[in-house]
Every structure is written in C-alpha cells, then in structure tokens.
Coordinates of C-alpha atoms and ligand atoms in Angstrom, one line a residue:
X1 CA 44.4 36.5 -76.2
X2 CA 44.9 40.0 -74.5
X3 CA 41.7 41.1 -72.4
X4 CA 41.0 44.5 -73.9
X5 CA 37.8 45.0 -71.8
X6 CA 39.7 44.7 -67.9
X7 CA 43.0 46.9 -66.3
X8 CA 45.8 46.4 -68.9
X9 CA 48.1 43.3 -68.3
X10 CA 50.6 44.6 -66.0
X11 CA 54.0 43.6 -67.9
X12 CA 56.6 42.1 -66.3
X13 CA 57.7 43.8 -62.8
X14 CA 59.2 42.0 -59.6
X15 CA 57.8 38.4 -59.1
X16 CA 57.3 36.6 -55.9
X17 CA 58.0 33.3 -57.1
X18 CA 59.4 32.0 -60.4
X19 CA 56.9 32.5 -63.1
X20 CA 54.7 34.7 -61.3
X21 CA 54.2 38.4 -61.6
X22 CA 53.9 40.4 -59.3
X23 CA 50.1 41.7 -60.1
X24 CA 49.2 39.6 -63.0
X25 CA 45.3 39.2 -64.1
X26 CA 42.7 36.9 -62.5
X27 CA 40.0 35.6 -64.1
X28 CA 37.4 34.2 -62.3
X29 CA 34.6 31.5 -63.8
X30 CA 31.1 31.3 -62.5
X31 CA 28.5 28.7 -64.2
X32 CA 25.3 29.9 -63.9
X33 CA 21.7 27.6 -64.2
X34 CA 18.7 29.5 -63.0
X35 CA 20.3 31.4 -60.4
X36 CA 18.2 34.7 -61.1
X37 CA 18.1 34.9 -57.2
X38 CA 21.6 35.5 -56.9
X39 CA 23.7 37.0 -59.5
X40 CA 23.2 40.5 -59.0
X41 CA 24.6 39.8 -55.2
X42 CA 27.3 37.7 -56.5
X43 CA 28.3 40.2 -58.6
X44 CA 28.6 42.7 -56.1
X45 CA 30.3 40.9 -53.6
X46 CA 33.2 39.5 -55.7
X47 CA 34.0 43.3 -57.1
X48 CA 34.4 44.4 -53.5
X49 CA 36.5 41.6 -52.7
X50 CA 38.4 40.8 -55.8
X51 CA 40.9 44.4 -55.8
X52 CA 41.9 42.6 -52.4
X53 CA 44.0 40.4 -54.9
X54 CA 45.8 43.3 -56.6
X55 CA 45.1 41.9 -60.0
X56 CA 43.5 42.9 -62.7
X57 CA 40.3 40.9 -63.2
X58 CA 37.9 39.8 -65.2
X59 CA 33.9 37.2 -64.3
X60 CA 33.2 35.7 -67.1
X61 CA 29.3 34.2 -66.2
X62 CA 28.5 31.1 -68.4
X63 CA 25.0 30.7 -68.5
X64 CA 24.1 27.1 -69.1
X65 CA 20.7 27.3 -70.9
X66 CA 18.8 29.5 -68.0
X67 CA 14.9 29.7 -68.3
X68 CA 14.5 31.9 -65.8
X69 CA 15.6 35.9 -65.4
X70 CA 19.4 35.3 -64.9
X71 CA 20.3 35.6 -68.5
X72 CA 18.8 39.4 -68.4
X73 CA 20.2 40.1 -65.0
X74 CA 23.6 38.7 -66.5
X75 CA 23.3 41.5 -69.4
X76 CA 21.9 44.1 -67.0
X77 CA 25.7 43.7 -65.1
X78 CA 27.3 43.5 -68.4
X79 CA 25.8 46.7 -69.8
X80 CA 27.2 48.8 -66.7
X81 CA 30.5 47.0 -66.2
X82 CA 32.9 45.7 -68.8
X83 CA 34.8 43.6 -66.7
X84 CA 31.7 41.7 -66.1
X85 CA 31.2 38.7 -69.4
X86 CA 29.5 36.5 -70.2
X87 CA 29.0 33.6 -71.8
X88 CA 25.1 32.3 -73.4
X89 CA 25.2 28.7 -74.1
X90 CA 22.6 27.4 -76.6
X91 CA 21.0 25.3 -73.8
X92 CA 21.8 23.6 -70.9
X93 CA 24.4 21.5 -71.0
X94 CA 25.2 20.4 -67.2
X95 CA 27.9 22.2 -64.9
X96 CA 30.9 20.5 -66.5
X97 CA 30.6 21.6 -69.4
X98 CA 29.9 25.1 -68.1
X99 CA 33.2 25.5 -66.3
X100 CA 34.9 24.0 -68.6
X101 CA 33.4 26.7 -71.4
X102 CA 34.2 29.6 -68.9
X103 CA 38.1 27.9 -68.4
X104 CA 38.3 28.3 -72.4
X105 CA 37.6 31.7 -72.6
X106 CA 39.6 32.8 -69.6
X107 CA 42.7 34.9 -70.4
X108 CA 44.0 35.3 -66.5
X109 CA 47.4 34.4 -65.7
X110 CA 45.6 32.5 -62.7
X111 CA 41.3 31.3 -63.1
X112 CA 38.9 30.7 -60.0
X113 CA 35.9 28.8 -60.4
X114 CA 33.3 29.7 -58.2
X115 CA 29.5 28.8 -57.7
X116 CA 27.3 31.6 -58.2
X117 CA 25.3 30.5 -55.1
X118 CA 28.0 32.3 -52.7
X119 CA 28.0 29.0 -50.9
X120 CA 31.8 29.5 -51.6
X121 CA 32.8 32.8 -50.0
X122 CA 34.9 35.0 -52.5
X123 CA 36.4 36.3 -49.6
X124 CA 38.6 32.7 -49.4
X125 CA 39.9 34.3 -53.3
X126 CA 42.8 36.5 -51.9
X127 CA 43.7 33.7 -49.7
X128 CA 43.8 31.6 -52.8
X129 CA 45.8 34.3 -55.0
X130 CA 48.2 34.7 -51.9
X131 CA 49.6 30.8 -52.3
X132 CA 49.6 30.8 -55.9
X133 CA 52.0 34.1 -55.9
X134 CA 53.8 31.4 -53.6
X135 CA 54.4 29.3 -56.1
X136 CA 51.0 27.0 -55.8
X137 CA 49.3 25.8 -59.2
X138 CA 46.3 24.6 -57.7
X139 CA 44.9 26.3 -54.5
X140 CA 41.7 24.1 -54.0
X141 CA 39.1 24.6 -51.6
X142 CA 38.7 22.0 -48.8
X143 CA 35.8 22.3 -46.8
X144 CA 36.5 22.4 -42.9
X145 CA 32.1 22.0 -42.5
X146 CA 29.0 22.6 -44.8
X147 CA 26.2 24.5 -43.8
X148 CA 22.6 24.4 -44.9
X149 CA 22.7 20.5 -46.5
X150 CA 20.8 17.5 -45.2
X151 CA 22.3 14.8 -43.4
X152 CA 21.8 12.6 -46.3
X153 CA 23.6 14.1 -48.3
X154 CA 26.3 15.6 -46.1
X155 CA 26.7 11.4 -45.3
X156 CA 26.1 10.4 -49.2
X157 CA 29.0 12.9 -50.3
X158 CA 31.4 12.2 -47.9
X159 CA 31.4 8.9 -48.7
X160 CA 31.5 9.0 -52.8
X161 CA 34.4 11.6 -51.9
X162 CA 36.0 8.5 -50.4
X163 CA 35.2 6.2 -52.5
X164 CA 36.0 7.9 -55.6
X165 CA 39.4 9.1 -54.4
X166 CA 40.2 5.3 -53.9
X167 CA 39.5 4.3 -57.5
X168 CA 42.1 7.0 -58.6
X169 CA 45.9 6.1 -59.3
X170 CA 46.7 9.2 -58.0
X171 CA 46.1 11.7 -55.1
X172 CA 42.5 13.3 -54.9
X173 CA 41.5 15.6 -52.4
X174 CA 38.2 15.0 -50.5
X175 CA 35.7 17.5 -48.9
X176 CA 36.8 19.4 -52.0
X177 CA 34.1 20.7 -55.0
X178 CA 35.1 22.7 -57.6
X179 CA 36.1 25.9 -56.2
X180 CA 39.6 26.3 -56.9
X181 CA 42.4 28.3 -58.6
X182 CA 44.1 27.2 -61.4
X183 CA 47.4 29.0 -62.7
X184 CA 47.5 29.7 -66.4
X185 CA 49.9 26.6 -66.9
X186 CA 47.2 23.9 -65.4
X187 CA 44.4 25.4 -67.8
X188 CA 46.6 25.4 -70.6
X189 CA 47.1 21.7 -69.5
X190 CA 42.9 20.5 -69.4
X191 CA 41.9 22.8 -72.3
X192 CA 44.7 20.6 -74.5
X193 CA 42.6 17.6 -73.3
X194 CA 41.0 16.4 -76.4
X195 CA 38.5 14.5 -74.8
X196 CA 34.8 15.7 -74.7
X197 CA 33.4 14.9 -71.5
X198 CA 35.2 16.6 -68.8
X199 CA 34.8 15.8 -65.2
X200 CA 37.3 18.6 -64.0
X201 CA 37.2 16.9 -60.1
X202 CA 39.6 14.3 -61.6
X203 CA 41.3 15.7 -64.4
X204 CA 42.4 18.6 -62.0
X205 CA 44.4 16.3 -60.1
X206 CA 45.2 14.1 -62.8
X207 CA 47.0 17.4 -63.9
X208 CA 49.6 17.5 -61.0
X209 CA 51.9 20.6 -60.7
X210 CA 51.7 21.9 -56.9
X211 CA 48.4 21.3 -55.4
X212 CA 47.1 22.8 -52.2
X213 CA 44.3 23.3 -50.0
X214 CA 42.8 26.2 -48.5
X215 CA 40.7 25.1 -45.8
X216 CA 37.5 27.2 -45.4
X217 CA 33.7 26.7 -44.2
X218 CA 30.9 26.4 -46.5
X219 CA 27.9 28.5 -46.3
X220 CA 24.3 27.2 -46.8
X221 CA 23.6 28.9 -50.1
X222 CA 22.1 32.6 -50.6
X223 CA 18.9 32.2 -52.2
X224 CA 17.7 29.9 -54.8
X225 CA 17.6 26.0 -54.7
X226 CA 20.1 23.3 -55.5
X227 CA 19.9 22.2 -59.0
X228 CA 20.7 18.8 -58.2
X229 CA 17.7 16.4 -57.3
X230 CA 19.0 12.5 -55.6
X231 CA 18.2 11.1 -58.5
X232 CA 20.5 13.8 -61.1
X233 CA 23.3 13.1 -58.4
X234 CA 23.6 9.7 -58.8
X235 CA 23.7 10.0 -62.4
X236 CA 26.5 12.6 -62.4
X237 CA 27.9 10.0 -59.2
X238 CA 27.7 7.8 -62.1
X239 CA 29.5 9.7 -65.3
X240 CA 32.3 10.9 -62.8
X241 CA 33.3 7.1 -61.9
X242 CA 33.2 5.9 -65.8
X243 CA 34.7 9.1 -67.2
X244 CA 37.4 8.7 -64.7
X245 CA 38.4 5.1 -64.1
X246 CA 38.6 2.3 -65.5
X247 CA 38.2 0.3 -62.5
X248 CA 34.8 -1.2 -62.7
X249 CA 35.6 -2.9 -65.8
X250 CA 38.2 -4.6 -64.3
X251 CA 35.4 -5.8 -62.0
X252 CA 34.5 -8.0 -64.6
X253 CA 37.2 -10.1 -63.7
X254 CA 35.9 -10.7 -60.2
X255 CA 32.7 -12.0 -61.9
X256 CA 34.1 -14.4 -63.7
X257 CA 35.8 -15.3 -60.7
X258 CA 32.7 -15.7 -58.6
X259 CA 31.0 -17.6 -61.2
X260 CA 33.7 -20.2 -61.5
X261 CA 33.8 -20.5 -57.7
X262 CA 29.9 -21.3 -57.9
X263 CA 30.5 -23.9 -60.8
X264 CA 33.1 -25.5 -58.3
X265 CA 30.5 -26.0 -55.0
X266 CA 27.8 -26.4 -57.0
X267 CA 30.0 -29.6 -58.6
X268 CA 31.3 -30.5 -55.9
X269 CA 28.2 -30.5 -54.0
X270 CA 26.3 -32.3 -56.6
X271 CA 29.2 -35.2 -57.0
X272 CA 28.4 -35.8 -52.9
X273 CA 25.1 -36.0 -53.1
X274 CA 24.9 -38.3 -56.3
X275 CA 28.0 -40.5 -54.3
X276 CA 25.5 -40.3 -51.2
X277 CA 22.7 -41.6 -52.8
X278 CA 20.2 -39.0 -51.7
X279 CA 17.4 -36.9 -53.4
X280 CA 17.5 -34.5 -55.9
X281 CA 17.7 -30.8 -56.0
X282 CA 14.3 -28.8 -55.6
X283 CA 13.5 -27.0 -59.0
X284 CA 13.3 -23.7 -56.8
X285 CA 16.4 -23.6 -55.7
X286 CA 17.9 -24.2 -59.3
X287 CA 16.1 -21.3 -60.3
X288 CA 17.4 -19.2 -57.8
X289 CA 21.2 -20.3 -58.3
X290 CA 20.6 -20.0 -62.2
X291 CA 19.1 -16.4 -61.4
X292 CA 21.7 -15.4 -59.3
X293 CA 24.5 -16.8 -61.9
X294 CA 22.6 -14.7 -64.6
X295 CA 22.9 -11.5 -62.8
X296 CA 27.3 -11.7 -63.0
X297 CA 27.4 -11.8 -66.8
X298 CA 24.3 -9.5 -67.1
X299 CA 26.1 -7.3 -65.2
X300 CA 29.4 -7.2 -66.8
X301 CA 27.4 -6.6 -70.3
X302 CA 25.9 -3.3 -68.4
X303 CA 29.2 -2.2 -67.3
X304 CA 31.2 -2.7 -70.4
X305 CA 27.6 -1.1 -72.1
X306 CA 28.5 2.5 -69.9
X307 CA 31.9 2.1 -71.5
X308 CA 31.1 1.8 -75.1
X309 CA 28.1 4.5 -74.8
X310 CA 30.9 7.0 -73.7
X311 CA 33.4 5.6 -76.6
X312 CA 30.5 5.9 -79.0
X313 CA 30.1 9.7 -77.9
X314 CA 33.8 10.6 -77.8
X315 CA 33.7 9.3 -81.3
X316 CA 30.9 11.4 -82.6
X317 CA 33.2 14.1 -81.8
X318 CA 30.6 16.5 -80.9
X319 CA 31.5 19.8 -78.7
X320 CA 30.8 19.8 -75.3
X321 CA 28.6 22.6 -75.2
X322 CA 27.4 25.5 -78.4
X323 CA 27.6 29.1 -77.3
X324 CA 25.1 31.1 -78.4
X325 CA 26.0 34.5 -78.1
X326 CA 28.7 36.6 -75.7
X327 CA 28.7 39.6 -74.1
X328 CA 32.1 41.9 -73.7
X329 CA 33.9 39.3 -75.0
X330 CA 37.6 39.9 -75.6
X331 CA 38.9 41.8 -79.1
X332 CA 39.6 38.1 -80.9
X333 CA 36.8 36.5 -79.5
X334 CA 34.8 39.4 -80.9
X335 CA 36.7 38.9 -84.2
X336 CA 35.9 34.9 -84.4
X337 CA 32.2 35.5 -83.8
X338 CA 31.9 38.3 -86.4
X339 CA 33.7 35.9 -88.6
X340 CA 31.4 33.3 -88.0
X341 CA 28.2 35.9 -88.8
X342 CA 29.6 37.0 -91.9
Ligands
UDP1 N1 24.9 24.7 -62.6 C1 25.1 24.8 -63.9 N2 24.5 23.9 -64.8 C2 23.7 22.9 -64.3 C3 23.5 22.8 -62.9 C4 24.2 23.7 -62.0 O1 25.8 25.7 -64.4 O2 23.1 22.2 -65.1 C5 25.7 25.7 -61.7 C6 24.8 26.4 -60.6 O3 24.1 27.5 -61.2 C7 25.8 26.7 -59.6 C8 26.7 25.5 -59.6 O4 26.6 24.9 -60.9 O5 26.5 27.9 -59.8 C9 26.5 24.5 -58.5 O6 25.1 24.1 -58.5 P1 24.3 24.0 -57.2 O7 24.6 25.1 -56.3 O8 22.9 23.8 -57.5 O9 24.9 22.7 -56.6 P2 25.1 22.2 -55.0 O10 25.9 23.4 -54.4 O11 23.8 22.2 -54.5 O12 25.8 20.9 -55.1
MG2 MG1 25.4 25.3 -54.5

C-alpha cells in the first residue's frame, strides 16, 4: 500500500545498514480513548519533532469508541493536514486492539506507537529512528523513572513487569510499555498472527529480530486522566498472563500434588492415632481440611475455565475491533471502503 496522502516514498538511495534506506517513511500509531484534552497538543508537538527523523511520515489516530470531543478534534486536525489519519472504531474496544488496528493500517517502512497522553516524549522518536537506521528492529522504550503515578502502582507494576517476564520462555524487557518502534519486517511479522486477542507486550518479544532499548524518563501525563481504574488493571494483569503463557495451567499439576501430600499426612496421621488409641478428630477441623482440599480442584476448574473462554472466543473467529469510518486514509484503503458501500 503506497501512502498517497504523506511525502512520496523516497526510492532507494544510500542505506546505512542493510535493508534500510536512507530516509524511508515513518508511521507513527497513537490509540486514542477520551483524550479530548490532549490531542490537538499531541498533534502539534509530534509535527515539530517528527522532520527531526528525516522521514516522510504519516499519525494515524485510532479512536477506540470516544464519547467525548476527541473524535471531532481528531477530524478538526484531519481536515487541515493530510498527513494527519485516522482511524473511527465502532466502539471501544480496549488499547490492544487499538494499536494493533493502527499497526494494520500503517504503511511506514518503520511504525512508533505512542500514547496520546505525551507521557512518552516524541522527542525520544529520532533517538528511536537513529538505532533502527542502525540496524535495530525493535527500539523499545525503557523507562529510567515515571513521573506523576502513585506509589501503588509504581510498586504494583514493577512487580507484574517481573513477574510476567519470568513466565515467558523468552527475553522480555521490564520498565517497558508500549512505546516502541517496530521496522516494517516485525509488523509484517504480528499482523500474520492469526490469532484474535493480541497482547502486543509479549508478542513483540515473542517476535525476536534485534531488540533494543532506549532508555528515557517518563512524564506525568498532560492533561486528562488514566483510563485504567485498579480494578480494569487487574483484569488486563489478567488477560496478558492467559493470552501469553501457558504456565498457570501447568499449575494444576502442583495441585494435584498438594492434594496427594495432604491425603498422605492426613493417613498417616490418622493410622497413629487409631494405633494410639486416642480420640477422634473434632468435626471442625474436618471441615476445615475438607474446605481447604476443595479449594485445589476448584481452582484448577477456574484456571482451565480462563483457558477455554479464550479458546471459545478464538474460535468464534470474530475481529478484534470494527472500524467505523476513516479519515485520509490511503488510495486502497479508500478503494476497499467504497467497495464495501457500494
Ligand atoms: N486507550 C485506548 N483504549 C482504551 C484505554 C486507553 O485507546 O480502552 C489509550 C489512551 O487513550 C492512551 C493509551 O491507551 O493513549 C494509554 O492509556 P492511559 O494513558 O490511560 O494509560 P496509563 O498511561 O495510565 O497506563
Ligand atoms: Mg498514560
């Protein structure tokens, strides 16, 4: 797909490592949920900084199912520039999903994803762009500190970063979110994914090529508020670990273990007081052990449950997210959606 709405592809030309040209086009991704506070500044910050990058470029805004004024600030910067597009989805369908909507429709030979909350400073792009004419596939951000969060969650995220990372087979950065570039070759890779549910903090890395990071400090964010209460962070928590692993099933296996250990003192136990002669077992402390057995097997069902509800939804084979309408979209893009109207 050939962007016909930024600076023309620059062809060919000297290349600074193998398979990179020398200018080549950027797109850069930016999901959007309420964020009517701070588009418009977004906007104008990552046009001054992104010519520092000497690439053409192209934001494509996603706006996952908005209910406040983002959506017409979004078509206010559309209207008066055309490298500006963007992307209406038919509701909100969670920050995955919107990135991963935005990394579909990019045609840059390299793609940024950035928050639109500037806690992310575009001016860490270049910096990006500079390893990746290197020969780096993935230039992630890794955050050196983190402004403007609480110390809960400062604490909470630190240690699912750790946490999570050890459940992986293989190497995933911590202190890192989702800003990151991605060259053409590692989008190429995820979009060929054909599973549904993406969770693009693993799959990333599950990728490989030439990862690095570029080490900057996070800014409390610009205006606005997080869109993430405790409780809708513990769910993503959640997703991320059962899209991602398959450890916790396996954890099934320590159950069975436990209970099988109980069974054997609870025998044996039984076997020296009968051969002792002395009184019985009080009723309350059955219940309790009988309770406390209960909770293993109950809790493998619940764990293997997560498992199938996912299966069950991979199988419906529904799309990750519906777009409802775009704005300076690409000539073929243009050309699939009059299709689709006609
Ligand atoms: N976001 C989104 N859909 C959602 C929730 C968030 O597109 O359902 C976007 C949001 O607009 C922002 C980014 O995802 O650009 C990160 O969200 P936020 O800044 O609230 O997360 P935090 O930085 O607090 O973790
Ligand atoms: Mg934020």
């Amino acid at each position: 797909m050939t962007p016909d709405h930024v600076l023309p592809m620059p062809q060919g030309g000297p290349r600074t490592a193998p398979g990179r040209p020398a200018a080549g086009t950027l797109s850069v991704v930016i999901p959007c949920h309420n964020e009517e506070a701070v588009v418009a500044a977004t906007h104008e910050r990552l046009v001054r900084i992104l010519p520092d990058t000497g690439m053409a470029f192209e934001i494509i805004y996603v706006d996952d199912g908005s209910r406040d004024g983002t959506l017409a600030r979004l078509e206010a910067i559309a209207a008066r520039d055309s490298r500006a597009r963007v992307i209406e989805l038919s509701r909100n369908f969670g920050q995955q999903a919107a990135m991963s909507a935005g990394l579909d429709a990019a045609c840059g030979d390299a793609v940024v994803i950035i928050d639109a909350d500037l806690q992310d400073p575009p001016e860490v792009i270049p910096e990006m762009v500079a390893r990746w004419r290197d020969g780096v596939d993935v230039a992630f951000g890794q955050r050196r500190s983190r402004e403007g969060e609480t110390a809960f969650k400062l604490v909470t995220a630190s240690l699912f970063h750790r946490f999570f990372a050890s459940l992986m087979p293989y190497p995933v950065p911590i202190d890192t979110g989702d800003f990151k570039l991605l060259d053409r070759a590692v989008v190429d890779a995820v979009a060929s994914l054909p599973e549904k549910r993406r969770y693009l903090r693993s799959l990333v890395p599950w990728a490989g090529f030439r990862q690095e990071a570029v080490f900057y400090d996070r800014h409390a964010r610009l205006a606005g508020e997080t869109k993430y209460s405790a409780r809708r962070l513990l769910g993503l928590a959640f997703d991320a670990v059962v899209i991602s692993s398959d450890k916790p099933l396996r954890l099934t296996w320590a159950g069975v273990a436990a209970l099988a250990l109980v069974g054997l003192v609870a025998g044996a136990t039984a076997w020296t007081r009968s051969s002792a002669d002395s009184s019985e077992i009080s009723l309350a402390s059955l219940v309790a052990v009988a309770c406390l057995v209960a909770t293993i097997p109950t809790a493998a069902i619940a764990v293997v449950g997560e498992y199938v509800v996912r299966a069950y939804r991979e199988a419906q084979g529904r799309p990750t997210w519906v777009v409802r309408r775009t704005l300076n979209a690409p000539a073929a893009e243009r050309a699939i959606d009059s299709a689709r109207a006609a």
